[in-house]
XYZ file of C-alpha atoms in Angstrom:
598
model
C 171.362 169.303 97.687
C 170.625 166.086 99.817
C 166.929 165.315 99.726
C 164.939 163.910 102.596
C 163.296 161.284 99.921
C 166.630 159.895 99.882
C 166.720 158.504 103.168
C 163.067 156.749 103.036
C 162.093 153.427 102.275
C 159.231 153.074 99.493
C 157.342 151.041 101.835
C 158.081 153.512 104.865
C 156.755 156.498 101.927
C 153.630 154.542 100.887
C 152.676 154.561 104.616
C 153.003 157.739 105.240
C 151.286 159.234 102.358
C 148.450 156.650 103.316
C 148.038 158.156 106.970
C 147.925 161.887 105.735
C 146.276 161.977 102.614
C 142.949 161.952 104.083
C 143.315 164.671 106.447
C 144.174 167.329 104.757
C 143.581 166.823 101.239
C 140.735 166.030 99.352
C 140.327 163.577 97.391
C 139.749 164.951 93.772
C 143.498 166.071 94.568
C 145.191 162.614 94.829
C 142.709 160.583 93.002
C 144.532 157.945 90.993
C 147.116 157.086 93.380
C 146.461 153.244 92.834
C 146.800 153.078 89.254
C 150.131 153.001 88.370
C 149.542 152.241 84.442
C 152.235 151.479 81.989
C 154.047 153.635 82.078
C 152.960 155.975 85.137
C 156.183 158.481 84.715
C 155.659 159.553 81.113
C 153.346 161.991 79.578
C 153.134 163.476 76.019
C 153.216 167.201 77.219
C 154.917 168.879 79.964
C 154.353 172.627 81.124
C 157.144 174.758 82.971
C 155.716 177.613 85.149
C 156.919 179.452 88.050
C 153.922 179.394 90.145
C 150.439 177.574 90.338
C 147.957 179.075 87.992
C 150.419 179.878 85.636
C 149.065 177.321 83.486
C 145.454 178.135 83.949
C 145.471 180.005 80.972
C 146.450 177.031 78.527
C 144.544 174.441 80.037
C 141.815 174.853 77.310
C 144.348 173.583 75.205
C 145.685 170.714 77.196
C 142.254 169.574 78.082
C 141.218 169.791 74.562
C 144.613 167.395 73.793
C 143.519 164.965 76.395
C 140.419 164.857 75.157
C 140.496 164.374 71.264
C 144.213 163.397 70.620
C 144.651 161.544 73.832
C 147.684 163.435 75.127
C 148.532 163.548 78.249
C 149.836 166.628 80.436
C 152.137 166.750 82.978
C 152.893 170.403 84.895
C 156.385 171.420 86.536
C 155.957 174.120 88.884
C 159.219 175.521 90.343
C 157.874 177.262 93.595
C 154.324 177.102 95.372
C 153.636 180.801 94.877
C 154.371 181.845 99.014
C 155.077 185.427 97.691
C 151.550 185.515 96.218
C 148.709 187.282 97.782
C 145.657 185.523 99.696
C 142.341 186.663 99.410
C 141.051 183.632 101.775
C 142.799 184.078 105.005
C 146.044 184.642 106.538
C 148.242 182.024 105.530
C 151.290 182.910 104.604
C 154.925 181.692 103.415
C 155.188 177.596 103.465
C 151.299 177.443 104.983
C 150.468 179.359 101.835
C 152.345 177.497 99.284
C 150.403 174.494 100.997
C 147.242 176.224 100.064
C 148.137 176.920 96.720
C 149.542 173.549 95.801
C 145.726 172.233 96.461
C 144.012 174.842 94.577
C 146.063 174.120 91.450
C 145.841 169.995 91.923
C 142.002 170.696 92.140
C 142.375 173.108 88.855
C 144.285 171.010 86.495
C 142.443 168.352 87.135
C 139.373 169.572 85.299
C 141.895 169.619 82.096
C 142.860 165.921 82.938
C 145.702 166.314 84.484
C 147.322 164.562 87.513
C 150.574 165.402 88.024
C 152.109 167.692 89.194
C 155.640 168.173 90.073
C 157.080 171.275 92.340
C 160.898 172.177 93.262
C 160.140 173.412 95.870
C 161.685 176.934 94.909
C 161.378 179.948 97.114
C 158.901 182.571 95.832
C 159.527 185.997 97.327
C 157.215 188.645 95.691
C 156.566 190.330 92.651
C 159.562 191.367 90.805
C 160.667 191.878 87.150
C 163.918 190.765 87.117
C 165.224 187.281 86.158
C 168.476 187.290 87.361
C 167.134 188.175 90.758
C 165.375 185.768 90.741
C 168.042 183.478 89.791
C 170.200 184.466 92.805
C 167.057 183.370 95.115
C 166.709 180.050 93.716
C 170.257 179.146 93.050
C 172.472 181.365 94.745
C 174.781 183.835 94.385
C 176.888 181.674 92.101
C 175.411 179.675 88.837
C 174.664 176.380 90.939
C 172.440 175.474 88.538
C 170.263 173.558 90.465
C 166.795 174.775 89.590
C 168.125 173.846 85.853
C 169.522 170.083 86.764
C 166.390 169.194 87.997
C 164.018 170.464 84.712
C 166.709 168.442 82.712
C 165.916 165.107 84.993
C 162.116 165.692 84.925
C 162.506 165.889 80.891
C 163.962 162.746 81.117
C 161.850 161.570 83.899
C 158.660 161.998 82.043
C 159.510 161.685 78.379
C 157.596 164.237 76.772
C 157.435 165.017 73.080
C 155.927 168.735 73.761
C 157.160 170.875 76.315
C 155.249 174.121 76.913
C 157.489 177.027 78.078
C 156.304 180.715 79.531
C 157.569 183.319 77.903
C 160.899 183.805 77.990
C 160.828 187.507 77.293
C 161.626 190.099 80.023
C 159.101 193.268 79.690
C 156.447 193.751 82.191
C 156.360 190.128 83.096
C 157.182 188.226 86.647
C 160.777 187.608 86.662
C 160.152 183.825 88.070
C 157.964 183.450 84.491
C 160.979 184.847 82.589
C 163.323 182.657 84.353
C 161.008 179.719 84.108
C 160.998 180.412 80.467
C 164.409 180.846 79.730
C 165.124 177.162 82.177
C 162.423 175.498 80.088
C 164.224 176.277 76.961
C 167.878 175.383 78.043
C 166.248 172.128 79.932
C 164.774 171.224 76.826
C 167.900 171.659 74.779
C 169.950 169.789 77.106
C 167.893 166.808 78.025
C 169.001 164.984 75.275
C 172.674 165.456 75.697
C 174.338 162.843 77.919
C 176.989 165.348 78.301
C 174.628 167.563 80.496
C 174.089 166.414 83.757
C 175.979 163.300 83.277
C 175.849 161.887 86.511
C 171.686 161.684 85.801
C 172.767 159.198 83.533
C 175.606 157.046 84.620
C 174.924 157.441 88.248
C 171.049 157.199 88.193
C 170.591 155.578 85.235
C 167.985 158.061 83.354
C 168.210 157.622 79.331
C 169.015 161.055 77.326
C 165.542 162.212 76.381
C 165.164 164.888 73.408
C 161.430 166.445 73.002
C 160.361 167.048 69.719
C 158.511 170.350 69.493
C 158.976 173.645 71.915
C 156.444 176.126 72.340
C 156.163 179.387 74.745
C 152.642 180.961 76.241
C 151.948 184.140 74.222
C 149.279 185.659 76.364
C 150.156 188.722 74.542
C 149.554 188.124 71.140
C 146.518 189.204 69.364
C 145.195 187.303 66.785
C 141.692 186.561 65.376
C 138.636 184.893 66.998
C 136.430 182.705 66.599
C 136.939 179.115 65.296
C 139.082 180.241 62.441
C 141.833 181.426 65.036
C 143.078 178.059 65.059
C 143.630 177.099 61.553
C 145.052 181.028 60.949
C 148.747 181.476 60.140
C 150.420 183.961 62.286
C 153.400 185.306 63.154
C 154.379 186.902 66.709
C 155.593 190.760 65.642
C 158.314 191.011 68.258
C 160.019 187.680 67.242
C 159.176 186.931 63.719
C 158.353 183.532 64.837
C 155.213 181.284 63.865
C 152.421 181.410 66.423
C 150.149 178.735 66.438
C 146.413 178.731 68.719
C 143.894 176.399 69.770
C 140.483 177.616 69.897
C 138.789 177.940 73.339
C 135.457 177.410 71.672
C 136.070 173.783 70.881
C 133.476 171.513 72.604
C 134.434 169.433 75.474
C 131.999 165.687 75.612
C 133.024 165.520 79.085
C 131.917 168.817 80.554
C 129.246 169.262 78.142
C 130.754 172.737 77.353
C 133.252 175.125 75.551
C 136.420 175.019 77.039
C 136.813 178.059 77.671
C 134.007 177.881 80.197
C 136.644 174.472 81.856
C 139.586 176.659 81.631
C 137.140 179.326 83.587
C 135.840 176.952 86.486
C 139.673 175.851 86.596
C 140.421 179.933 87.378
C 138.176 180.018 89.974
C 139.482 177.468 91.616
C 142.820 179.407 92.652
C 140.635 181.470 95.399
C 143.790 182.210 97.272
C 144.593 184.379 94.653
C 141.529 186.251 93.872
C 139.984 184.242 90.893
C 136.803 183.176 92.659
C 135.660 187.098 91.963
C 135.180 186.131 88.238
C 132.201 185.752 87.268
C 131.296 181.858 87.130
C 130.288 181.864 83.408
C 131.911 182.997 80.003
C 129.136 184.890 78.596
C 131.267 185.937 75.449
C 129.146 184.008 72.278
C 130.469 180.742 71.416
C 131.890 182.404 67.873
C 133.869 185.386 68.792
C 135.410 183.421 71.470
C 139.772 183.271 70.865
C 142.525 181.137 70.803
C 145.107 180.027 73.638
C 148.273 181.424 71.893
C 151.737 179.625 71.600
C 155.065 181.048 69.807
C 156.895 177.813 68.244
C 159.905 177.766 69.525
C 161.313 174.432 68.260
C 159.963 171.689 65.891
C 162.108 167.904 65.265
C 164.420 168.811 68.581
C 165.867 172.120 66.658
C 165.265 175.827 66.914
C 162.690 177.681 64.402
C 164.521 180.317 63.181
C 163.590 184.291 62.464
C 165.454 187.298 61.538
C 167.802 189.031 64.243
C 167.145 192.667 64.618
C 170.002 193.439 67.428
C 168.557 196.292 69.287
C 171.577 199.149 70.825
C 171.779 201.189 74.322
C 169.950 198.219 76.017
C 169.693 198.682 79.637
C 171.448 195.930 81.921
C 168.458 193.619 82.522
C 167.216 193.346 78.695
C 170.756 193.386 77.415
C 171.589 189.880 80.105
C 168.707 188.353 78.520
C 170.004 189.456 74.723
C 173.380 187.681 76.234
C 171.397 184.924 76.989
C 169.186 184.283 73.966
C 172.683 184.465 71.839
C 173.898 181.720 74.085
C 170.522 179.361 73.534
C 171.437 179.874 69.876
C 167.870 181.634 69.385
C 169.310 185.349 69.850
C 165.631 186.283 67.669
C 163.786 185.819 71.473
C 165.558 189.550 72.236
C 164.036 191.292 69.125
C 162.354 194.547 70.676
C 162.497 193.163 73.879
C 163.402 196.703 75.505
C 160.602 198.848 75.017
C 160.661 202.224 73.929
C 160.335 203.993 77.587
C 159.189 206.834 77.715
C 160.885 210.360 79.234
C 160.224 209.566 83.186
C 158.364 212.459 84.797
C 160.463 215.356 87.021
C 159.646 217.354 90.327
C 161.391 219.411 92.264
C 160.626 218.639 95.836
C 161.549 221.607 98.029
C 162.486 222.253 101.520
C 159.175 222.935 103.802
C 159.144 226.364 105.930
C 157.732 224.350 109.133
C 158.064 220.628 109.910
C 155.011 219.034 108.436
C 152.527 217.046 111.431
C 151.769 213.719 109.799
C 147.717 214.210 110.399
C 146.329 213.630 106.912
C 146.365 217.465 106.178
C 148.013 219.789 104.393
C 148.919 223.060 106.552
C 150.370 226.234 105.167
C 153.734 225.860 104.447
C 153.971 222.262 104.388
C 154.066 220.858 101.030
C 154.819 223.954 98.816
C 155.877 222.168 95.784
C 153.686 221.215 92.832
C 151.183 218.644 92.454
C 151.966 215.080 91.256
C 148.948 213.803 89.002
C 148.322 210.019 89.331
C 147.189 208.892 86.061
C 145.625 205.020 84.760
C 148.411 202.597 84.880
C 146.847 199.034 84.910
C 143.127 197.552 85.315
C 140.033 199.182 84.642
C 139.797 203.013 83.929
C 138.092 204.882 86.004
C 134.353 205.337 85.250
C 134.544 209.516 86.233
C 136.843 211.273 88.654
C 134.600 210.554 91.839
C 134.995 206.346 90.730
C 138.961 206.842 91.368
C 141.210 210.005 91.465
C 144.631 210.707 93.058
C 147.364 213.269 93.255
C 150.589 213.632 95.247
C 152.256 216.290 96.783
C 155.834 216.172 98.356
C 158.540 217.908 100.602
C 161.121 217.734 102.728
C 161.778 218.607 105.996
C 165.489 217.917 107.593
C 166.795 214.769 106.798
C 162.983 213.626 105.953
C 160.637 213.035 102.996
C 157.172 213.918 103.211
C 154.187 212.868 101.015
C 150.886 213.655 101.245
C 148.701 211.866 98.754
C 144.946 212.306 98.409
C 142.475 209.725 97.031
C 138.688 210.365 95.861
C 137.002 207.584 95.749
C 133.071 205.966 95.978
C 133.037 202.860 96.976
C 135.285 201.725 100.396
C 137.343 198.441 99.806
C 137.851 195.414 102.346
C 138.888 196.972 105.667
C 141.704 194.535 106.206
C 142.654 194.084 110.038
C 145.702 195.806 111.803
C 147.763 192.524 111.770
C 147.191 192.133 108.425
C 148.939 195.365 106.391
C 151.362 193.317 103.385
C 149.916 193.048 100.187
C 147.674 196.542 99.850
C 147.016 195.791 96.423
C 144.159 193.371 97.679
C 142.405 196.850 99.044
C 142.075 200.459 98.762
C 145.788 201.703 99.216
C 148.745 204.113 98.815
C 152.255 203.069 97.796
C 155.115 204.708 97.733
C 158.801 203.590 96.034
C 162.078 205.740 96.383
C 165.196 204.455 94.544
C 167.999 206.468 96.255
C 170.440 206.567 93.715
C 168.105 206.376 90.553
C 170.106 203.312 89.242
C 168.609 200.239 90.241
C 167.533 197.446 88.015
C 165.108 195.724 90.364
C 163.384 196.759 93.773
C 165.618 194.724 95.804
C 167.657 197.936 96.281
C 164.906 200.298 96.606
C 162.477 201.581 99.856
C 158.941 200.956 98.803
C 156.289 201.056 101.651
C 152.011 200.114 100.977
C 149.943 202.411 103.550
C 146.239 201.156 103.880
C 144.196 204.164 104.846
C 141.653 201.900 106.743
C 141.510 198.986 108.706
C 139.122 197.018 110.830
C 140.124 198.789 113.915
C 139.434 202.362 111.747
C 142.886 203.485 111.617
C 145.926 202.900 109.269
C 149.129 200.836 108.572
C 151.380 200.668 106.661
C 154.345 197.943 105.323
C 157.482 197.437 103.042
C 156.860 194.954 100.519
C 158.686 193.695 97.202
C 162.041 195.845 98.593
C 165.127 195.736 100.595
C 164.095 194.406 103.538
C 159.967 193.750 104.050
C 157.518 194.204 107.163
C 155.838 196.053 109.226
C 157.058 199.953 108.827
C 157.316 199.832 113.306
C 160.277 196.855 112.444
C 161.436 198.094 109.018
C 161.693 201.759 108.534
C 163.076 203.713 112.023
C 161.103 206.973 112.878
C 158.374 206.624 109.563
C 154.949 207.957 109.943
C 151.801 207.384 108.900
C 148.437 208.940 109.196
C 145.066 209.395 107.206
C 142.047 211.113 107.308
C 138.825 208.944 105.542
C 135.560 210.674 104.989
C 132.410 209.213 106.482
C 128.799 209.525 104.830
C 129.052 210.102 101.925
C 132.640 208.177 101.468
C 134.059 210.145 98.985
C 138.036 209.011 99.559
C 140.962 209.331 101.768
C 144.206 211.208 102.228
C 147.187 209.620 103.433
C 150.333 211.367 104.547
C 153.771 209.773 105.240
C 157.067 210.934 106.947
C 159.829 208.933 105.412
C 163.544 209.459 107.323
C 165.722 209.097 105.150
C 167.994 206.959 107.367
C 165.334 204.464 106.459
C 166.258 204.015 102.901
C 168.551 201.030 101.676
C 171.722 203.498 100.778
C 172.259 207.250 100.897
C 169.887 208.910 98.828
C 171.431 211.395 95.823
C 169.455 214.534 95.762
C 169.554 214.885 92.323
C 169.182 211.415 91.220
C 166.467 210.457 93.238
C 163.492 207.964 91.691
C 160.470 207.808 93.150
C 157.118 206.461 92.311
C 153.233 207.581 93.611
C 150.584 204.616 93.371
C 147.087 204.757 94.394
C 145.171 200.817 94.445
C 141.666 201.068 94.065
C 139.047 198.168 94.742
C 135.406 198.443 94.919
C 134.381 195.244 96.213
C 134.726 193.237 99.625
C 136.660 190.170 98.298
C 140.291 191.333 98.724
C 140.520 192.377 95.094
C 141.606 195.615 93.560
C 140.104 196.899 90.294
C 142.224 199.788 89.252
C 145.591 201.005 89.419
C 146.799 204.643 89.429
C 150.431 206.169 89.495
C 152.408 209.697 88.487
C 154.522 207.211 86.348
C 152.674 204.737 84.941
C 154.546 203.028 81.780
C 154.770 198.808 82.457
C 154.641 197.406 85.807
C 154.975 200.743 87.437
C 155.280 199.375 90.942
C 158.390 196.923 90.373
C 160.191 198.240 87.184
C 162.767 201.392 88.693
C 163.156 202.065 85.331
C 160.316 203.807 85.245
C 160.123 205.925 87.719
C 160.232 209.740 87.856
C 162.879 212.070 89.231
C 162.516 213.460 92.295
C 165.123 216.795 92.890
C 165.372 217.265 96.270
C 166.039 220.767 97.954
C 168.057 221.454 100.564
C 171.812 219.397 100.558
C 173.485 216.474 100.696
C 171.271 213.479 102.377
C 172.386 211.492 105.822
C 175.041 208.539 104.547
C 173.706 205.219 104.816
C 175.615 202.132 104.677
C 174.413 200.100 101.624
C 173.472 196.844 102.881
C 172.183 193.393 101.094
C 168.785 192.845 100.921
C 166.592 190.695 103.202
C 164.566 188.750 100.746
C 162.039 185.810 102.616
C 163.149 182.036 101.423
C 160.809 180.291 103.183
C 159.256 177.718 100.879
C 157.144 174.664 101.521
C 158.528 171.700 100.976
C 157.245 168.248 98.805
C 157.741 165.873 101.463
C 155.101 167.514 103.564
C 152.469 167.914 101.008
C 150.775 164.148 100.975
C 149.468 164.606 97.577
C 153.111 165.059 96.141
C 154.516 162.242 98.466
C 151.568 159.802 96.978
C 152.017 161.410 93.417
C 156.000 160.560 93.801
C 155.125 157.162 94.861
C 153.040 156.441 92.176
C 154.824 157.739 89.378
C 158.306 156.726 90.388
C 159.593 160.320 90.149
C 161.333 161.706 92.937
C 159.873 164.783 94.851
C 161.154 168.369 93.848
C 162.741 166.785 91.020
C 165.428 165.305 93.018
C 168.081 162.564 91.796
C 166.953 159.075 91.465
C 168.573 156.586 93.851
C-alpha cells in the first residue's frame, strides 16, 4: 500500500508537525521530539498489542526495566481502538482513535516510554475470532500486510525482547489473538533476509533476530507478594515456564509501588472507562502480585513443552492448532478449546394473538417458559433486587418476540436518543439470534442492544458487533421496541422486542436456531457497567455463537432470506494526521504505520 509519508519531504514533515503539535496535543505527549540521541530508532523491548491500553497491564514491568536495568520500551499498536467504547463523549470511528492515541501517549509515558508506533489498522468491535479479524486488516486474501510491517518495525527498532499478547483464542479479543499470533511469526521472521526481502535490498534494513519472546499471561495465577518474582512456574495450559515481575517493587521516581504507576497509567485511558477506578491501590504493599509472562522463546529459538493434541476441535480453535503447528510451537494449542458446556434449550411456541410491543405481557402472548438470566461476567449481584433478569419468548407470523424483564436498584447513565451503540456502558438488554446455529463469529449473526431509558425518557435500540450495525430504524425493517421503567422506588425495567425475521442475516432454521438473552447492569453515572447477566453464560457470552442456547421455534418453515456479506465499519484514523506520530516519525527515523523506508 502506497503511503502518504512517501511523497513528503523531511523538511516539508518537520514543518508540519511543528504547526500542529501545539494545538491539539499536549505536550507530555510529544515531549522529546528534539532529542534525537544515538540511536533514536532502537529500543531494548518492544510490545505488540492490538489496541491502546493493551499494554497498561505490563507497564509495571517495563517501567520497573527502565528504571533499574535501563531498558528501554518501545509499543506497536496495530489499530487506535475506533471499535472501543467512550465513556467521555461522542467521538467516534477515526475522531475516536484520535482520542485514544493521546490517552495511551499520556499513559506510557509514566512507564518511560515514548514511542509509540500504530498501523493504522481498522478496529471494528468486539469479536472473538482471529481470522475475522484477519480478513479486516488484510483482506480477503493473505496480503500479509499487517505482518510485513511488524517484521520492518523489528528491524526498525532492534529489540532484544519482544513482548507478545497472548496468542491463545478462548474468551479473548480476536485483534489480541491475532496480534499475538503476528508478534510471534514477526519475531521469527525478522531475522531471515528471505522474509520480506525487498525490506532489505530495496530499503536497506539489516536482518534483525530478538533474543527472548514472551506473551502477557493475564490469566495465570501465581503467588504474591515479593516472592512471586523469584518463584518458578509453569503456565498449566502450555507447559511452558512463566516468569513475573513484582508490582510491589519501588519506583525512586514516583516515590511509589508500581503498581500504584501502572494504576495512574489506567486511569488515564478515560475514553474507555478506567477513570472509574479508584485512584489508589489500597491492596498492602506484601500481598501485592506479579505482571505475568509465558516464555515463549529464549537465544532466538522456541522453548519447548509437551504436545497434548486435543480431537473434535471446532473450526476456530482447530485454525489456530493449524497455525501453532506451522510456528513450529504446536504446544500454544494445548487445551485451547474449552470444555463447553451442553448449551441451554427452549421451545418457543406460536402466540394465540399478535403480541403489542408495550412492555407487557398480555394473556396469550408469550406462553412459553421462562428463560433465567444467570451471572456471566463482573460482579455478582449483591441480592435479587441489586440485579435480576428473565426472558420470555414467542412467535407470532413470520416474527420473534421477547419480552425480558429486569429488577434492578440503582438507574444507570440515561444516555441520549442519538446516542444508542455500545449499551454495555449503561443499564441494557441484548439480544443475539444465529439463524442457522452454525456460525463461528457474530459477523453472521442479528444481535441488537435495547437501552430501556434515555435522556428524552424513552428507549432505543441498535445492532452492534453483527452483520450489519446501526440504528434498528436503518438496520432491522419493521423491529420494535418498547419498555416500561418504574418510577419511585426504581425497582427495574421490562423491555419487549418484535424481531421480523426478514431482518436476520440469512433464513433462520427453526430447529437450529441460537439465540442468546443478556441483561447489562451499571450502578453508577460514568458510562460503566458493573455486572453482566445472560440465559447462557459460559465465556464471552455476547460474541462467542458457540455458546449460545437453542431456540425451537413453533410454527413452520421461516421467510427465505438471501445470505448476504457483512457490513463491518473500516474507518480508521490515520498516522499522518496525528502530530504526535508525524513528530515521533521524524524523530526516530521510522516511517509512520510501519511503512517501507524510502
Amino acid at each position: 500500500m502506497r503511503h502518504p509519508l512517501r511523497r513528503v519531504r523531511p523538511a516539508l514533515l518537520g514543518c508540519l508537525a511543528a504547526a500542529t503539535l501545539a494545538a491539539a496535543w499536549p505536550a507530555s505527549v510529544v515531549a522529546g521530539t528534539a532529542d534525537a540521541g544515538h540511536d533514536p530508532a532502537h529500543t531494548e523491548v518492544l510490545f505488540v498489542g492490538a489496541h491502546p491500553d493493551d499494554e497498561y497491564q505490563s507497564l509495571s514491568t517495563f517501567g520497573q526495566w527502565a528504571e533499574r536495568r535501563g531498558l528501554s520500551t518501545g509499543v506497536v499498536t496495530i489499530t487506535r481502538g475506533e471499535g472501543g467504547g467512550n465513556a467521555v463523549g461522542p467521538e467516534e470511528g477515526a475522531e475516536l482513535g484520535m482520542l485514544r492515541e493521546r490517552e495511551e501517549r499520556e499513559a506510557v509515558a509514566l512507564a518511560g516510554i515514548q514511542n509509540v508506533y500504530y498501523l493504522d489498522k481498522p478496529d471494528f468491535w468486539y469479536s472473538l475470532s482471529a481470522p475475522l479479524t484477519a480478513r479486516v486488516w488484510d483482506g480477503q486474501t493473505p496480503a500479509r500486510d499487517t505482518l510485513s510491517r511488524l517484521v520492518r518495525l523489528i528491524r526498525a527498532t532492534t529489540p532484544e525482547i519482544v513482548v507478545a499478547m497472548d496468542p491463545r483464542p478462548f474468551n479473548q479479543h480476536g485483534g489480541h489473538q491475532l496480534s499475538g499470533q503476528l508478534a510471534i511469526q514477526a519475531f521469527q521472521l525478522a531475522g531471515d533476509r528471505n522474509a520480506f526481502p525487498a525490506q532489505i535490498t530495496e530499503e536497506k534494513y539489516a536482518p534483525h533476530q530478538p533474543s527472548r519472546l514472551l506473551a502477557q499471561n493475564w490469566g495465570f495465577q501465581g503467588p504474591v507478594g515479593r516472592a512471586c518474582a523469584k518463584s518458578p512456574q509453569r503456565d498449566p495450559a502450555t507447559g511452558l515456564p512463566v516468569r513475573g515481575w513484582w508490582s510491589g517493587a519501588w519506583s525512586s521516581r514516583h516515590g511509589s509501588t508500581w503498581a500504584q504507576v501502572e494504576r495512574d497509567a489506567q486511569r488515564k485511558y478515560l475514553s474507555q472507562g478506567f477513570g472509574a477506578v479508584p485512584p489508589d491501590v489500597e491492596t498492602p504493599r506484601g500481598e501485592l502480585g506479579c505482571d505475568w509472562f509465558t516464555v515463549l522463546a529464549q537465544h532466538g529459538k522456541p522453548v519447548r513443552a509437551p504436545v497434548e493434541p486435543q480431537s473434535g476441535l471446532r473450526p476456530l480453535y482447530a485454525k489456530f492448532a493449524r497455525w501453532a503447528r506451522d510456528v513450529g510451537m504446536p504446544w500454544l494449542a494445548n487445551a485451547a478449546q474449552p470444555n463447553y458446556p451442553e448449551p441451554p434449550r427452549a421451545r418457543v411456541p406460536e402466540a394465540s394473538v399478535a403480541p403489542v410491543v408495550d412492555g407487557k405481557a398480555r394473556d396469550g402472548e408469550y406462553p412459553g417458559g421462562t428463560l433465567r438470566l444467570t451471572h456471566w461476567e463482573g460482579k455478582g449481584c449483591k441480592n435479587s433486587a441489586d440485579c435480576a433478569a428473565e426472558a420470555k419468548l414467542s412467535r407470532f407470523g413470520d416474527a420473534l418476540y421477547a419480552l425480558v424483564r429486569v429488577r434492578d436498584d440503582v438507574r444507570g447513565t440515561a444516555l441520549s436518543g442519538d446516542d444508542c451503540k455500545r449499551h454495555w456502558r449503561t443499564d441494557s438488554v441484548e439480544v443475539g439470534l444465529d439463524p442457522g446455529g452454525a456460525s463461528d463469529d457474530t459477523s453472521t449473526v442479528f444481535k441488537v442492544g435495547v437501552l430501556p431509558f434515555t435522556e428524552a425518557g424513552g428507549p432505543c435500540a441498535g445492532r452492534d458487533a453483527d452483520h450489519w450495525q446501526g440504528p434498528v430504524a436503518q438496520t432491522a425493517a419493521g423491529m420494535q421496541v418498547a419498555s416500561a421503567v418504574t418510577q419511585e422506588p426504581y425497582t427495574g425495567y421490562t423491555v419487549e422486542v418484535k424481531i421480523p425475521l426478514r431482518a436476520l442475516p440469512s433464513t433462520a432454521d427453526p430447529k437450529r436456531l441460537t439465540v442468546n438473552v443478556m441483561a447489562y447492569d451499571s450502578d453508577t453515572q460514568d458510562k460503566t457497567g458493573q455486572t453482566r447477566l445472560a440465559w447462557s453464560p459460559f465465556g464471552s457470552a455476547q460474541a462467542d455463537p458457540y455458546v449460545w442456547g437453542r431456540a425451537e421455534l413453533e410454527g413452520g418453515d421461516a421467510p427465505h432470506v438471501p445470505t448476504r456479506e457483512p457490513r463491518i465499519p473500516t474507518e480508521a484514523a490515520r498516522s499522518i494526521n496525528s502530530p504526535a506520530s508525524v513528530a515521533q516519525s521524524q524523530r526516530t527515523g521510522v516511517p509512520l504505520a510501519g511503512g517501507p523506508r524510502t
